[in-house]
Protein backbone atom coordinates (compact mmCIF):
# COMPACT_ATOMS: atom_id res chain seq x y z
CA UNK A 1 0.00 0.00 0.00
CA UNK A 2 1.32 3.43 -0.99
CA UNK A 3 0.08 6.33 1.11
CA UNK A 4 -0.11 9.69 -0.65
CA UNK A 5 0.27 12.65 1.66
CA UNK A 6 0.28 16.43 1.26
CA UNK A 7 1.82 18.97 3.63
CA UNK A 8 0.87 19.88 7.19
CA UNK A 9 -2.00 22.38 7.59
CA UNK A 10 -3.30 21.07 4.30
CA UNK A 11 -4.69 23.51 1.74
CA UNK A 12 -6.98 22.42 -1.09
CA UNK A 13 -4.10 21.40 -3.36
CA UNK A 14 -2.60 19.17 -0.67
CA UNK A 15 -5.91 17.33 -0.23
CA UNK A 16 -6.98 17.24 -3.89
CA UNK A 17 -3.58 16.25 -5.24
CA UNK A 18 -3.31 13.43 -2.68
CA UNK A 19 -6.71 12.08 -3.78
CA UNK A 20 -5.86 12.46 -7.46
CA UNK A 21 -2.35 10.98 -7.21
CA UNK A 22 -3.75 7.96 -5.37
CA UNK A 23 -6.12 7.41 -8.33
CA UNK A 24 -3.20 7.71 -10.76
CA UNK A 25 -1.32 5.01 -8.84
CA UNK A 26 -4.44 2.83 -8.82
CA UNK A 27 -4.74 3.29 -12.58
CA UNK A 28 -1.22 1.84 -12.76
CA UNK A 29 -2.51 -1.23 -10.90
CA UNK A 30 -0.97 -0.27 -7.56
CA UNK A 31 -2.62 -0.23 -4.17
CA UNK A 32 -2.76 3.38 -2.96
CA UNK A 33 -4.71 5.69 -0.71
CA UNK A 34 -4.70 9.39 0.06
CA UNK A 35 -4.17 10.58 3.63
CA UNK A 36 -4.07 14.01 5.24
CA UNK A 37 -2.01 15.50 8.07
CA UNK A 38 -4.57 18.00 9.36
CA UNK A 39 -8.07 19.41 9.30
CA UNK A 40 -9.99 20.13 6.10
CA UNK A 41 -10.49 23.88 5.58
CA UNK A 42 -13.77 25.44 4.40
CA UNK A 43 -12.66 25.83 0.81
CA UNK A 44 -11.56 22.21 0.61
CA UNK A 45 -14.86 21.15 2.20
CA UNK A 46 -16.68 23.07 -0.55
CA UNK A 47 -14.57 21.34 -3.22
CA UNK A 48 -15.12 17.85 -1.79
CA UNK A 49 -18.89 18.47 -1.64
CA UNK A 50 -18.93 19.76 -5.23
CA UNK A 51 -16.96 16.71 -6.40
CA UNK A 52 -18.89 14.27 -4.20
CA UNK A 53 -15.66 12.86 -2.80
CA UNK A 54 -14.91 11.82 0.80
CA UNK A 55 -12.04 13.50 2.65
CA UNK A 56 -8.90 11.37 3.00
CA UNK A 57 -8.42 9.83 6.42
CA UNK A 58 -6.13 11.55 8.86
CA UNK A 59 -2.69 10.03 9.29
CA UNK A 60 0.33 11.59 10.95
CA UNK A 61 2.74 8.66 11.18
CA UNK A 62 4.38 7.04 8.16
CA UNK A 63 7.42 5.18 9.59
CA UNK A 64 8.05 1.99 7.64
CA UNK A 65 5.44 2.86 5.01
CA UNK A 66 5.86 3.53 1.30
CA UNK A 67 4.75 7.11 0.63
CA UNK A 68 4.30 9.60 -2.18
CA UNK A 69 4.59 13.26 -1.25
CA UNK A 70 2.39 15.79 -2.98
CA UNK A 71 2.65 19.59 -2.80
CA UNK A 72 5.82 19.60 -0.65
CA UNK A 73 9.32 18.18 -0.35
CA UNK A 74 10.45 19.76 2.93
CA UNK A 75 10.87 17.46 5.94
CA UNK A 76 9.44 20.19 8.18
CA UNK A 77 6.15 20.03 6.26
CA UNK A 78 5.82 16.25 6.43
CA UNK A 79 4.83 13.81 9.17
CA UNK A 80 7.36 13.94 12.03
CA UNK A 81 8.63 10.43 11.26
CA UNK A 82 8.92 10.99 7.50
CA UNK A 83 12.62 10.14 7.50
CA UNK A 84 11.71 6.61 8.60
CA UNK A 85 9.40 6.12 5.58
CA UNK A 86 10.27 4.95 2.08
CA UNK A 87 9.64 7.97 -0.15
CA UNK A 88 8.73 6.38 -3.48
CA UNK A 89 7.45 9.46 -5.30
CA UNK A 90 7.11 13.25 -5.21
CA UNK A 91 4.75 15.44 -7.21
CA UNK A 92 5.31 19.09 -6.36
CA UNK A 93 5.49 22.64 -7.64
CA UNK A 94 7.62 24.25 -4.92
CA UNK A 95 11.36 24.68 -4.71
CA UNK A 96 13.07 21.37 -4.01
CA UNK A 97 13.14 20.80 -0.26
CA UNK A 98 15.42 18.74 1.94
CA UNK A 99 13.97 15.21 1.74
CA UNK A 100 16.43 12.52 0.76
CA UNK A 101 15.84 8.91 -0.23
CA UNK A 102 17.67 5.62 0.06
CA UNK A 103 16.36 4.23 -3.22
CA UNK A 104 15.65 5.83 -6.59
CA UNK A 105 12.28 7.57 -6.66
CA UNK A 106 9.84 8.95 -9.19
CA UNK A 107 9.83 12.74 -8.95
CA UNK A 108 7.74 15.22 -10.92
CA UNK A 109 8.58 18.76 -9.87
CA UNK A 110 7.46 21.45 -12.28
CA UNK A 111 7.43 25.23 -11.84
CA UNK A 112 3.68 25.56 -12.37
CA UNK A 113 0.84 27.01 -10.30
CA UNK A 114 -0.48 23.82 -8.76
CA UNK A 115 0.41 20.18 -8.10
CA UNK A 116 -2.83 19.16 -9.82
CA UNK A 117 -1.60 20.71 -13.07
CA UNK A 118 1.28 18.23 -13.06
CA UNK A 119 -1.09 15.37 -12.20
CA UNK A 120 -3.42 16.34 -15.05
CA UNK A 121 -0.48 16.06 -17.45
CA UNK A 122 0.53 12.69 -15.96
CA UNK A 123 -3.02 11.38 -16.46
CA UNK A 124 -2.82 12.47 -20.08
CA UNK A 125 0.65 10.99 -20.63
CA UNK A 126 -0.51 7.67 -19.22
CA UNK A 127 -3.87 7.70 -20.95
CA UNK A 128 -5.58 7.25 -17.58
CA UNK A 129 -9.26 8.10 -17.38
CA UNK A 130 -10.18 11.39 -15.71
CA UNK A 131 -13.62 10.98 -14.13
CA UNK A 132 -15.85 13.97 -13.41
CA UNK A 133 -15.02 13.95 -9.66
CA UNK A 134 -11.30 13.89 -10.45
CA UNK A 135 -11.74 16.74 -12.93
CA UNK A 136 -13.56 18.82 -10.29
CA UNK A 137 -10.83 18.12 -7.72
CA UNK A 138 -8.05 19.09 -10.11
CA UNK A 139 -9.61 22.22 -11.60
CA UNK A 140 -10.65 23.45 -8.15
CA UNK A 141 -7.15 22.98 -6.73
CA UNK A 142 -5.63 24.83 -9.70
CA UNK A 143 -8.09 27.72 -9.38
CA UNK A 144 -7.44 27.83 -5.63
CA UNK A 145 -3.63 27.79 -5.81
CA UNK A 146 -3.55 30.36 -8.62
CA UNK A 147 -6.35 32.46 -7.03
CA UNK A 148 -8.43 32.24 -10.19
CA UNK A 149 -5.33 32.62 -12.44
CA UNK A 150 -4.40 35.97 -10.76
CA UNK A 151 -1.31 34.73 -8.92
CA UNK A 152 2.16 35.28 -10.46
CA UNK A 153 2.65 31.53 -9.96
CA UNK A 154 0.04 30.83 -12.67
CA UNK A 155 1.36 29.49 -15.99
CA UNK A 156 -0.16 28.65 -19.37
CA UNK A 157 -0.07 24.98 -18.35
CA UNK A 158 -2.40 25.75 -15.42
CA UNK A 159 -4.86 27.59 -17.65
CA UNK A 160 -4.77 24.87 -20.30
CA UNK A 161 -5.41 22.21 -17.66
CA UNK A 162 -8.44 24.06 -16.28
CA UNK A 163 -9.87 24.54 -19.76
CA UNK A 164 -9.62 20.82 -20.48
CA UNK A 165 -10.85 19.81 -17.01
CA UNK A 166 -13.86 22.16 -17.12
CA UNK A 167 -14.92 20.38 -20.28
CA UNK A 168 -14.60 16.95 -18.66
CA UNK A 169 -16.44 18.17 -15.54
CA UNK A 170 -19.09 19.84 -17.72
CA UNK A 171 -18.65 23.17 -15.91
CA UNK A 172 -20.34 25.71 -18.19
CA UNK A 173 -19.82 28.89 -16.21
CA UNK A 174 -16.19 28.98 -15.07
CA UNK A 175 -16.53 32.48 -13.56
CA UNK A 176 -19.39 31.39 -11.30
CA UNK A 177 -17.49 28.22 -10.39
CA UNK A 178 -14.41 30.28 -9.46
CA UNK A 179 -16.41 32.82 -7.49
CA UNK A 180 -18.06 30.13 -5.34
CA UNK A 181 -14.61 28.68 -4.67
CA UNK A 182 -13.08 32.03 -3.68
CA UNK A 183 -16.02 32.84 -1.39
CA UNK A 184 -15.36 29.57 0.45
CA UNK A 185 -11.61 30.32 0.44
CA UNK A 186 -12.05 33.69 2.15
CA UNK A 187 -14.73 32.60 4.66
CA UNK A 188 -13.16 33.12 8.10
CA UNK A 189 -16.29 33.90 10.11
CA UNK A 190 -16.06 32.49 13.64
CA UNK A 191 -12.44 31.32 13.46
CA UNK A 192 -10.20 32.07 16.47
CA UNK A 193 -6.81 33.79 16.18
CA UNK A 194 -5.11 30.43 16.71
CA UNK A 195 -7.21 28.80 13.99
CA UNK A 196 -6.56 31.69 11.59
CA UNK A 197 -2.79 31.61 12.06
CA UNK A 198 -2.74 27.83 11.80
CA UNK A 199 -5.02 27.74 8.74
CA UNK A 200 -2.21 27.90 6.21
CA UNK A 201 0.99 28.01 8.25
CA UNK A 202 4.30 26.87 6.80
CA UNK A 203 7.51 26.18 8.70
CA UNK A 204 10.89 26.93 7.17
CA UNK A 205 14.47 26.51 8.35
CA UNK A 206 16.52 29.65 7.69
CA UNK A 207 20.09 30.38 8.87
CA UNK A 208 19.91 27.51 11.38
CA UNK A 209 16.74 28.90 12.92
CA UNK A 210 13.06 28.05 12.60
CA UNK A 211 10.63 30.48 11.02
CA UNK A 212 6.92 30.17 10.31
CA UNK A 213 4.97 32.14 7.72
CA UNK A 214 1.19 31.88 7.58
CA UNK A 215 -1.23 33.34 5.09
CA UNK A 216 -4.91 34.24 5.27
CA UNK A 217 -6.60 35.00 1.98
CA UNK A 218 -9.35 37.58 2.33
CA UNK A 219 -11.93 39.40 0.24
CA UNK A 220 -11.04 42.56 2.21
CA UNK A 221 -8.54 43.35 4.99
CA UNK A 222 -11.49 44.69 7.01
CA UNK A 223 -12.40 41.06 7.74
CA UNK A 224 -9.53 40.83 10.26
CA UNK A 225 -9.33 44.48 11.39
CA UNK A 226 -10.78 43.69 14.82
CA UNK A 227 -8.45 40.74 15.36
CA UNK A 228 -5.01 42.24 14.65
CA UNK A 229 -3.99 42.36 18.34
CA UNK A 230 -5.08 38.77 18.92
CA UNK A 231 -3.30 37.57 15.80
CA UNK A 232 -0.06 39.31 16.83
CA UNK A 233 -0.39 37.83 20.34
CA UNK A 234 -0.78 34.38 18.79
CA UNK A 235 2.37 34.89 16.69
CA UNK A 236 4.27 35.93 19.84
CA UNK A 237 2.99 32.86 21.71
CA UNK A 238 4.29 30.58 18.95
CA UNK A 239 7.72 32.26 19.11
CA UNK A 240 7.83 31.79 22.89
CA UNK A 241 6.62 28.20 22.89
CA UNK A 242 8.52 26.94 19.86
CA UNK A 243 11.69 29.04 19.98
CA UNK A 244 11.00 30.56 16.57
CA UNK A 245 13.19 33.40 15.30
CA UNK A 246 10.18 34.83 13.47
CA UNK A 247 6.47 34.15 13.19
CA UNK A 248 4.86 36.09 10.33
CA UNK A 249 1.36 36.18 8.92
CA UNK A 250 0.41 37.45 5.46
CA UNK A 251 -3.07 39.01 5.41
CA UNK A 252 -3.80 38.99 1.71
CA UNK A 253 -6.67 40.83 0.04
CA UNK A 254 -7.07 38.68 -3.08
CA UNK A 255 -9.26 41.26 -4.83
CA UNK A 256 -6.55 43.97 -4.76
CA UNK A 257 -3.41 41.79 -4.40
CA UNK A 258 -2.46 43.76 -1.29
CA UNK A 259 -0.84 42.02 1.66
CA UNK A 260 -0.37 43.30 5.20
CA UNK A 261 2.37 41.44 7.04
CA UNK A 262 2.12 40.83 10.78
CA UNK A 263 5.26 39.61 12.52
CA UNK A 264 6.68 38.77 15.95
CA UNK A 265 9.92 37.26 17.25
CA UNK A 266 13.63 38.06 17.60
CA UNK A 267 14.04 38.92 13.93
CA UNK A 268 11.16 41.43 13.97
CA UNK A 269 13.64 44.30 14.18
CA UNK A 270 14.85 43.43 10.67
CA UNK A 271 11.31 43.97 9.35
CA UNK A 272 10.33 47.01 11.40
CA UNK A 273 12.05 49.53 9.05
CA UNK A 274 9.65 48.52 6.27
CA UNK A 275 6.52 49.51 8.21
CA UNK A 276 4.64 52.70 7.31
CA UNK A 277 3.85 55.61 9.65
CA UNK A 278 0.94 53.65 11.13
CA UNK A 279 3.28 50.74 11.88
CA UNK A 280 1.75 48.56 9.13
CA UNK A 281 3.99 46.58 6.83
CA UNK A 282 2.10 46.71 3.54
CA UNK A 283 3.17 44.73 0.46
CA UNK A 284 1.55 45.91 -2.77
CA UNK A 285 0.98 43.44 -5.62
CA UNK A 286 1.60 40.51 -3.32
CA UNK A 287 -0.59 37.42 -3.58
CA UNK A 288 1.87 34.58 -3.37
CA UNK A 289 3.85 33.47 -0.31
CA UNK A 290 5.99 31.20 -2.44
CA UNK A 291 6.92 33.68 -5.18
CA UNK A 292 6.66 36.99 -3.34
CA UNK A 293 6.24 36.89 0.44
CA UNK A 294 8.81 34.29 1.43
CA UNK A 295 11.50 35.35 -1.11
CA UNK A 296 11.16 38.96 0.13
CA UNK A 297 11.43 37.80 3.74
CA UNK A 298 14.51 35.67 2.99
CA UNK A 299 16.15 38.72 1.43
CA UNK A 300 15.43 40.95 4.39
CA UNK A 301 16.35 38.32 7.00
CA UNK A 302 19.61 37.30 5.30
MN1 LIG B 1 0.05 23.72 -4.14
Coordinates of C-alpha atoms and ligand atoms in Angstrom, one line a residue:
X1 CA 0.0 0.0 0.0
X2 CA 1.3 3.4 -1.0
X3 CA 0.1 6.3 1.1
X4 CA -0.1 9.7 -0.7
X5 CA 0.3 12.6 1.7
X6 CA 0.3 16.4 1.3
X7 CA 1.8 19.0 3.6
X8 CA 0.9 19.9 7.2
X9 CA -2.0 22.4 7.6
X10 CA -3.3 21.1 4.3
X11 CA -4.7 23.5 1.7
X12 CA -7.0 22.4 -1.1
X13 CA -4.1 21.4 -3.4
X14 CA -2.6 19.2 -0.7
X15 CA -5.9 17.3 -0.2
X16 CA -7.0 17.2 -3.9
X17 CA -3.6 16.3 -5.2
X18 CA -3.3 13.4 -2.7
X19 CA -6.7 12.1 -3.8
X20 CA -5.9 12.5 -7.5
X21 CA -2.4 11.0 -7.2
X22 CA -3.8 8.0 -5.4
X23 CA -6.1 7.4 -8.3
X24 CA -3.2 7.7 -10.8
X25 CA -1.3 5.0 -8.8
X26 CA -4.4 2.8 -8.8
X27 CA -4.7 3.3 -12.6
X28 CA -1.2 1.8 -12.8
X29 CA -2.5 -1.2 -10.9
X30 CA -1.0 -0.3 -7.6
X31 CA -2.6 -0.2 -4.2
X32 CA -2.8 3.4 -3.0
X33 CA -4.7 5.7 -0.7
X34 CA -4.7 9.4 0.1
X35 CA -4.2 10.6 3.6
X36 CA -4.1 14.0 5.2
X37 CA -2.0 15.5 8.1
X38 CA -4.6 18.0 9.4
X39 CA -8.1 19.4 9.3
X40 CA -10.0 20.1 6.1
X41 CA -10.5 23.9 5.6
X42 CA -13.8 25.4 4.4
X43 CA -12.7 25.8 0.8
X44 CA -11.6 22.2 0.6
X45 CA -14.9 21.2 2.2
X46 CA -16.7 23.1 -0.6
X47 CA -14.6 21.3 -3.2
X48 CA -15.1 17.8 -1.8
X49 CA -18.9 18.5 -1.6
X50 CA -18.9 19.8 -5.2
X51 CA -17.0 16.7 -6.4
X52 CA -18.9 14.3 -4.2
X53 CA -15.7 12.9 -2.8
X54 CA -14.9 11.8 0.8
X55 CA -12.0 13.5 2.6
X56 CA -8.9 11.4 3.0
X57 CA -8.4 9.8 6.4
X58 CA -6.1 11.6 8.9
X59 CA -2.7 10.0 9.3
X60 CA 0.3 11.6 11.0
X61 CA 2.7 8.7 11.2
X62 CA 4.4 7.0 8.2
X63 CA 7.4 5.2 9.6
X64 CA 8.1 2.0 7.6
X65 CA 5.4 2.9 5.0
X66 CA 5.9 3.5 1.3
X67 CA 4.8 7.1 0.6
X68 CA 4.3 9.6 -2.2
X69 CA 4.6 13.3 -1.3
X70 CA 2.4 15.8 -3.0
X71 CA 2.6 19.6 -2.8
X72 CA 5.8 19.6 -0.6
X73 CA 9.3 18.2 -0.3
X74 CA 10.5 19.8 2.9
X75 CA 10.9 17.5 5.9
X76 CA 9.4 20.2 8.2
X77 CA 6.1 20.0 6.3
X78 CA 5.8 16.3 6.4
X79 CA 4.8 13.8 9.2
X80 CA 7.4 13.9 12.0
X81 CA 8.6 10.4 11.3
X82 CA 8.9 11.0 7.5
X83 CA 12.6 10.1 7.5
X84 CA 11.7 6.6 8.6
X85 CA 9.4 6.1 5.6
X86 CA 10.3 5.0 2.1
X87 CA 9.6 8.0 -0.2
X88 CA 8.7 6.4 -3.5
X89 CA 7.5 9.5 -5.3
X90 CA 7.1 13.2 -5.2
X91 CA 4.8 15.4 -7.2
X92 CA 5.3 19.1 -6.4
X93 CA 5.5 22.6 -7.6
X94 CA 7.6 24.3 -4.9
X95 CA 11.4 24.7 -4.7
X96 CA 13.1 21.4 -4.0
X97 CA 13.1 20.8 -0.3
X98 CA 15.4 18.7 1.9
X99 CA 14.0 15.2 1.7
X100 CA 16.4 12.5 0.8
X101 CA 15.8 8.9 -0.2
X102 CA 17.7 5.6 0.1
X103 CA 16.4 4.2 -3.2
X104 CA 15.6 5.8 -6.6
X105 CA 12.3 7.6 -6.7
X106 CA 9.8 8.9 -9.2
X107 CA 9.8 12.7 -8.9
X108 CA 7.7 15.2 -10.9
X109 CA 8.6 18.8 -9.9
X110 CA 7.5 21.5 -12.3
X111 CA 7.4 25.2 -11.8
X112 CA 3.7 25.6 -12.4
X113 CA 0.8 27.0 -10.3
X114 CA -0.5 23.8 -8.8
X115 CA 0.4 20.2 -8.1
X116 CA -2.8 19.2 -9.8
X117 CA -1.6 20.7 -13.1
X118 CA 1.3 18.2 -13.1
X119 CA -1.1 15.4 -12.2
X120 CA -3.4 16.3 -15.1
X121 CA -0.5 16.1 -17.5
X122 CA 0.5 12.7 -16.0
X123 CA -3.0 11.4 -16.5
X124 CA -2.8 12.5 -20.1
X125 CA 0.6 11.0 -20.6
X126 CA -0.5 7.7 -19.2
X127 CA -3.9 7.7 -21.0
X128 CA -5.6 7.3 -17.6
X129 CA -9.3 8.1 -17.4
X130 CA -10.2 11.4 -15.7
X131 CA -13.6 11.0 -14.1
X132 CA -15.9 14.0 -13.4
X133 CA -15.0 13.9 -9.7
X134 CA -11.3 13.9 -10.5
X135 CA -11.7 16.7 -12.9
X136 CA -13.6 18.8 -10.3
X137 CA -10.8 18.1 -7.7
X138 CA -8.0 19.1 -10.1
X139 CA -9.6 22.2 -11.6
X140 CA -10.6 23.4 -8.1
X141 CA -7.1 23.0 -6.7
X142 CA -5.6 24.8 -9.7
X143 CA -8.1 27.7 -9.4
X144 CA -7.4 27.8 -5.6
X145 CA -3.6 27.8 -5.8
X146 CA -3.6 30.4 -8.6
X147 CA -6.4 32.5 -7.0
X148 CA -8.4 32.2 -10.2
X149 CA -5.3 32.6 -12.4
X150 CA -4.4 36.0 -10.8
X151 CA -1.3 34.7 -8.9
X152 CA 2.2 35.3 -10.5
X153 CA 2.6 31.5 -10.0
X154 CA 0.0 30.8 -12.7
X155 CA 1.4 29.5 -16.0
X156 CA -0.2 28.7 -19.4
X157 CA -0.1 25.0 -18.4
X158 CA -2.4 25.7 -15.4
X159 CA -4.9 27.6 -17.7
X160 CA -4.8 24.9 -20.3
X161 CA -5.4 22.2 -17.7
X162 CA -8.4 24.1 -16.3
X163 CA -9.9 24.5 -19.8
X164 CA -9.6 20.8 -20.5
X165 CA -10.8 19.8 -17.0
X166 CA -13.9 22.2 -17.1
X167 CA -14.9 20.4 -20.3
X168 CA -14.6 17.0 -18.7
X169 CA -16.4 18.2 -15.5
X170 CA -19.1 19.8 -17.7
X171 CA -18.7 23.2 -15.9
X172 CA -20.3 25.7 -18.2
X173 CA -19.8 28.9 -16.2
X174 CA -16.2 29.0 -15.1
X175 CA -16.5 32.5 -13.6
X176 CA -19.4 31.4 -11.3
X177 CA -17.5 28.2 -10.4
X178 CA -14.4 30.3 -9.5
X179 CA -16.4 32.8 -7.5
X180 CA -18.1 30.1 -5.3
X181 CA -14.6 28.7 -4.7
X182 CA -13.1 32.0 -3.7
X183 CA -16.0 32.8 -1.4
X184 CA -15.4 29.6 0.5
X185 CA -11.6 30.3 0.4
X186 CA -12.0 33.7 2.2
X187 CA -14.7 32.6 4.7
X188 CA -13.2 33.1 8.1
X189 CA -16.3 33.9 10.1
X190 CA -16.1 32.5 13.6
X191 CA -12.4 31.3 13.5
X192 CA -10.2 32.1 16.5
X193 CA -6.8 33.8 16.2
X194 CA -5.1 30.4 16.7
X195 CA -7.2 28.8 14.0
X196 CA -6.6 31.7 11.6
X197 CA -2.8 31.6 12.1
X198 CA -2.7 27.8 11.8
X199 CA -5.0 27.7 8.7
X200 CA -2.2 27.9 6.2
X201 CA 1.0 28.0 8.2
X202 CA 4.3 26.9 6.8
X203 CA 7.5 26.2 8.7
X204 CA 10.9 26.9 7.2
X205 CA 14.5 26.5 8.4
X206 CA 16.5 29.6 7.7
X207 CA 20.1 30.4 8.9
X208 CA 19.9 27.5 11.4
X209 CA 16.7 28.9 12.9
X210 CA 13.1 28.1 12.6
X211 CA 10.6 30.5 11.0
X212 CA 6.9 30.2 10.3
X213 CA 5.0 32.1 7.7
X214 CA 1.2 31.9 7.6
X215 CA -1.2 33.3 5.1
X216 CA -4.9 34.2 5.3
X217 CA -6.6 35.0 2.0
X218 CA -9.4 37.6 2.3
X219 CA -11.9 39.4 0.2
X220 CA -11.0 42.6 2.2
X221 CA -8.5 43.4 5.0
X222 CA -11.5 44.7 7.0
X223 CA -12.4 41.1 7.7
X224 CA -9.5 40.8 10.3
X225 CA -9.3 44.5 11.4
X226 CA -10.8 43.7 14.8
X227 CA -8.5 40.7 15.4
X228 CA -5.0 42.2 14.6
X229 CA -4.0 42.4 18.3
X230 CA -5.1 38.8 18.9
X231 CA -3.3 37.6 15.8
X232 CA -0.1 39.3 16.8
X233 CA -0.4 37.8 20.3
X234 CA -0.8 34.4 18.8
X235 CA 2.4 34.9 16.7
X236 CA 4.3 35.9 19.8
X237 CA 3.0 32.9 21.7
X238 CA 4.3 30.6 18.9
X239 CA 7.7 32.3 19.1
X240 CA 7.8 31.8 22.9
X241 CA 6.6 28.2 22.9
X242 CA 8.5 26.9 19.9
X243 CA 11.7 29.0 20.0
X244 CA 11.0 30.6 16.6
X245 CA 13.2 33.4 15.3
X246 CA 10.2 34.8 13.5
X247 CA 6.5 34.2 13.2
X248 CA 4.9 36.1 10.3
X249 CA 1.4 36.2 8.9
X250 CA 0.4 37.4 5.5
X251 CA -3.1 39.0 5.4
X252 CA -3.8 39.0 1.7
X253 CA -6.7 40.8 0.0
X254 CA -7.1 38.7 -3.1
X255 CA -9.3 41.3 -4.8
X256 CA -6.5 44.0 -4.8
X257 CA -3.4 41.8 -4.4
X258 CA -2.5 43.8 -1.3
X259 CA -0.8 42.0 1.7
X260 CA -0.4 43.3 5.2
X261 CA 2.4 41.4 7.0
X262 CA 2.1 40.8 10.8
X263 CA 5.3 39.6 12.5
X264 CA 6.7 38.8 16.0
X265 CA 9.9 37.3 17.2
X266 CA 13.6 38.1 17.6
X267 CA 14.0 38.9 13.9
X268 CA 11.2 41.4 14.0
X269 CA 13.6 44.3 14.2
X270 CA 14.9 43.4 10.7
X271 CA 11.3 44.0 9.3
X272 CA 10.3 47.0 11.4
X273 CA 12.0 49.5 9.1
X274 CA 9.7 48.5 6.3
X275 CA 6.5 49.5 8.2
X276 CA 4.6 52.7 7.3
X277 CA 3.9 55.6 9.7
X278 CA 0.9 53.6 11.1
X279 CA 3.3 50.7 11.9
X280 CA 1.7 48.6 9.1
X281 CA 4.0 46.6 6.8
X282 CA 2.1 46.7 3.5
X283 CA 3.2 44.7 0.5
X284 CA 1.5 45.9 -2.8
X285 CA 1.0 43.4 -5.6
X286 CA 1.6 40.5 -3.3
X287 CA -0.6 37.4 -3.6
X288 CA 1.9 34.6 -3.4
X289 CA 3.9 33.5 -0.3
X290 CA 6.0 31.2 -2.4
X291 CA 6.9 33.7 -5.2
X292 CA 6.7 37.0 -3.3
X293 CA 6.2 36.9 0.4
X294 CA 8.8 34.3 1.4
X295 CA 11.5 35.3 -1.1
X296 CA 11.2 39.0 0.1
X297 CA 11.4 37.8 3.7
X298 CA 14.5 35.7 3.0
X299 CA 16.2 38.7 1.4
X300 CA 15.4 40.9 4.4
X301 CA 16.3 38.3 7.0
X302 CA 19.6 37.3 5.3
Ligands
LIG1 MN1 0.0 23.7 -4.1

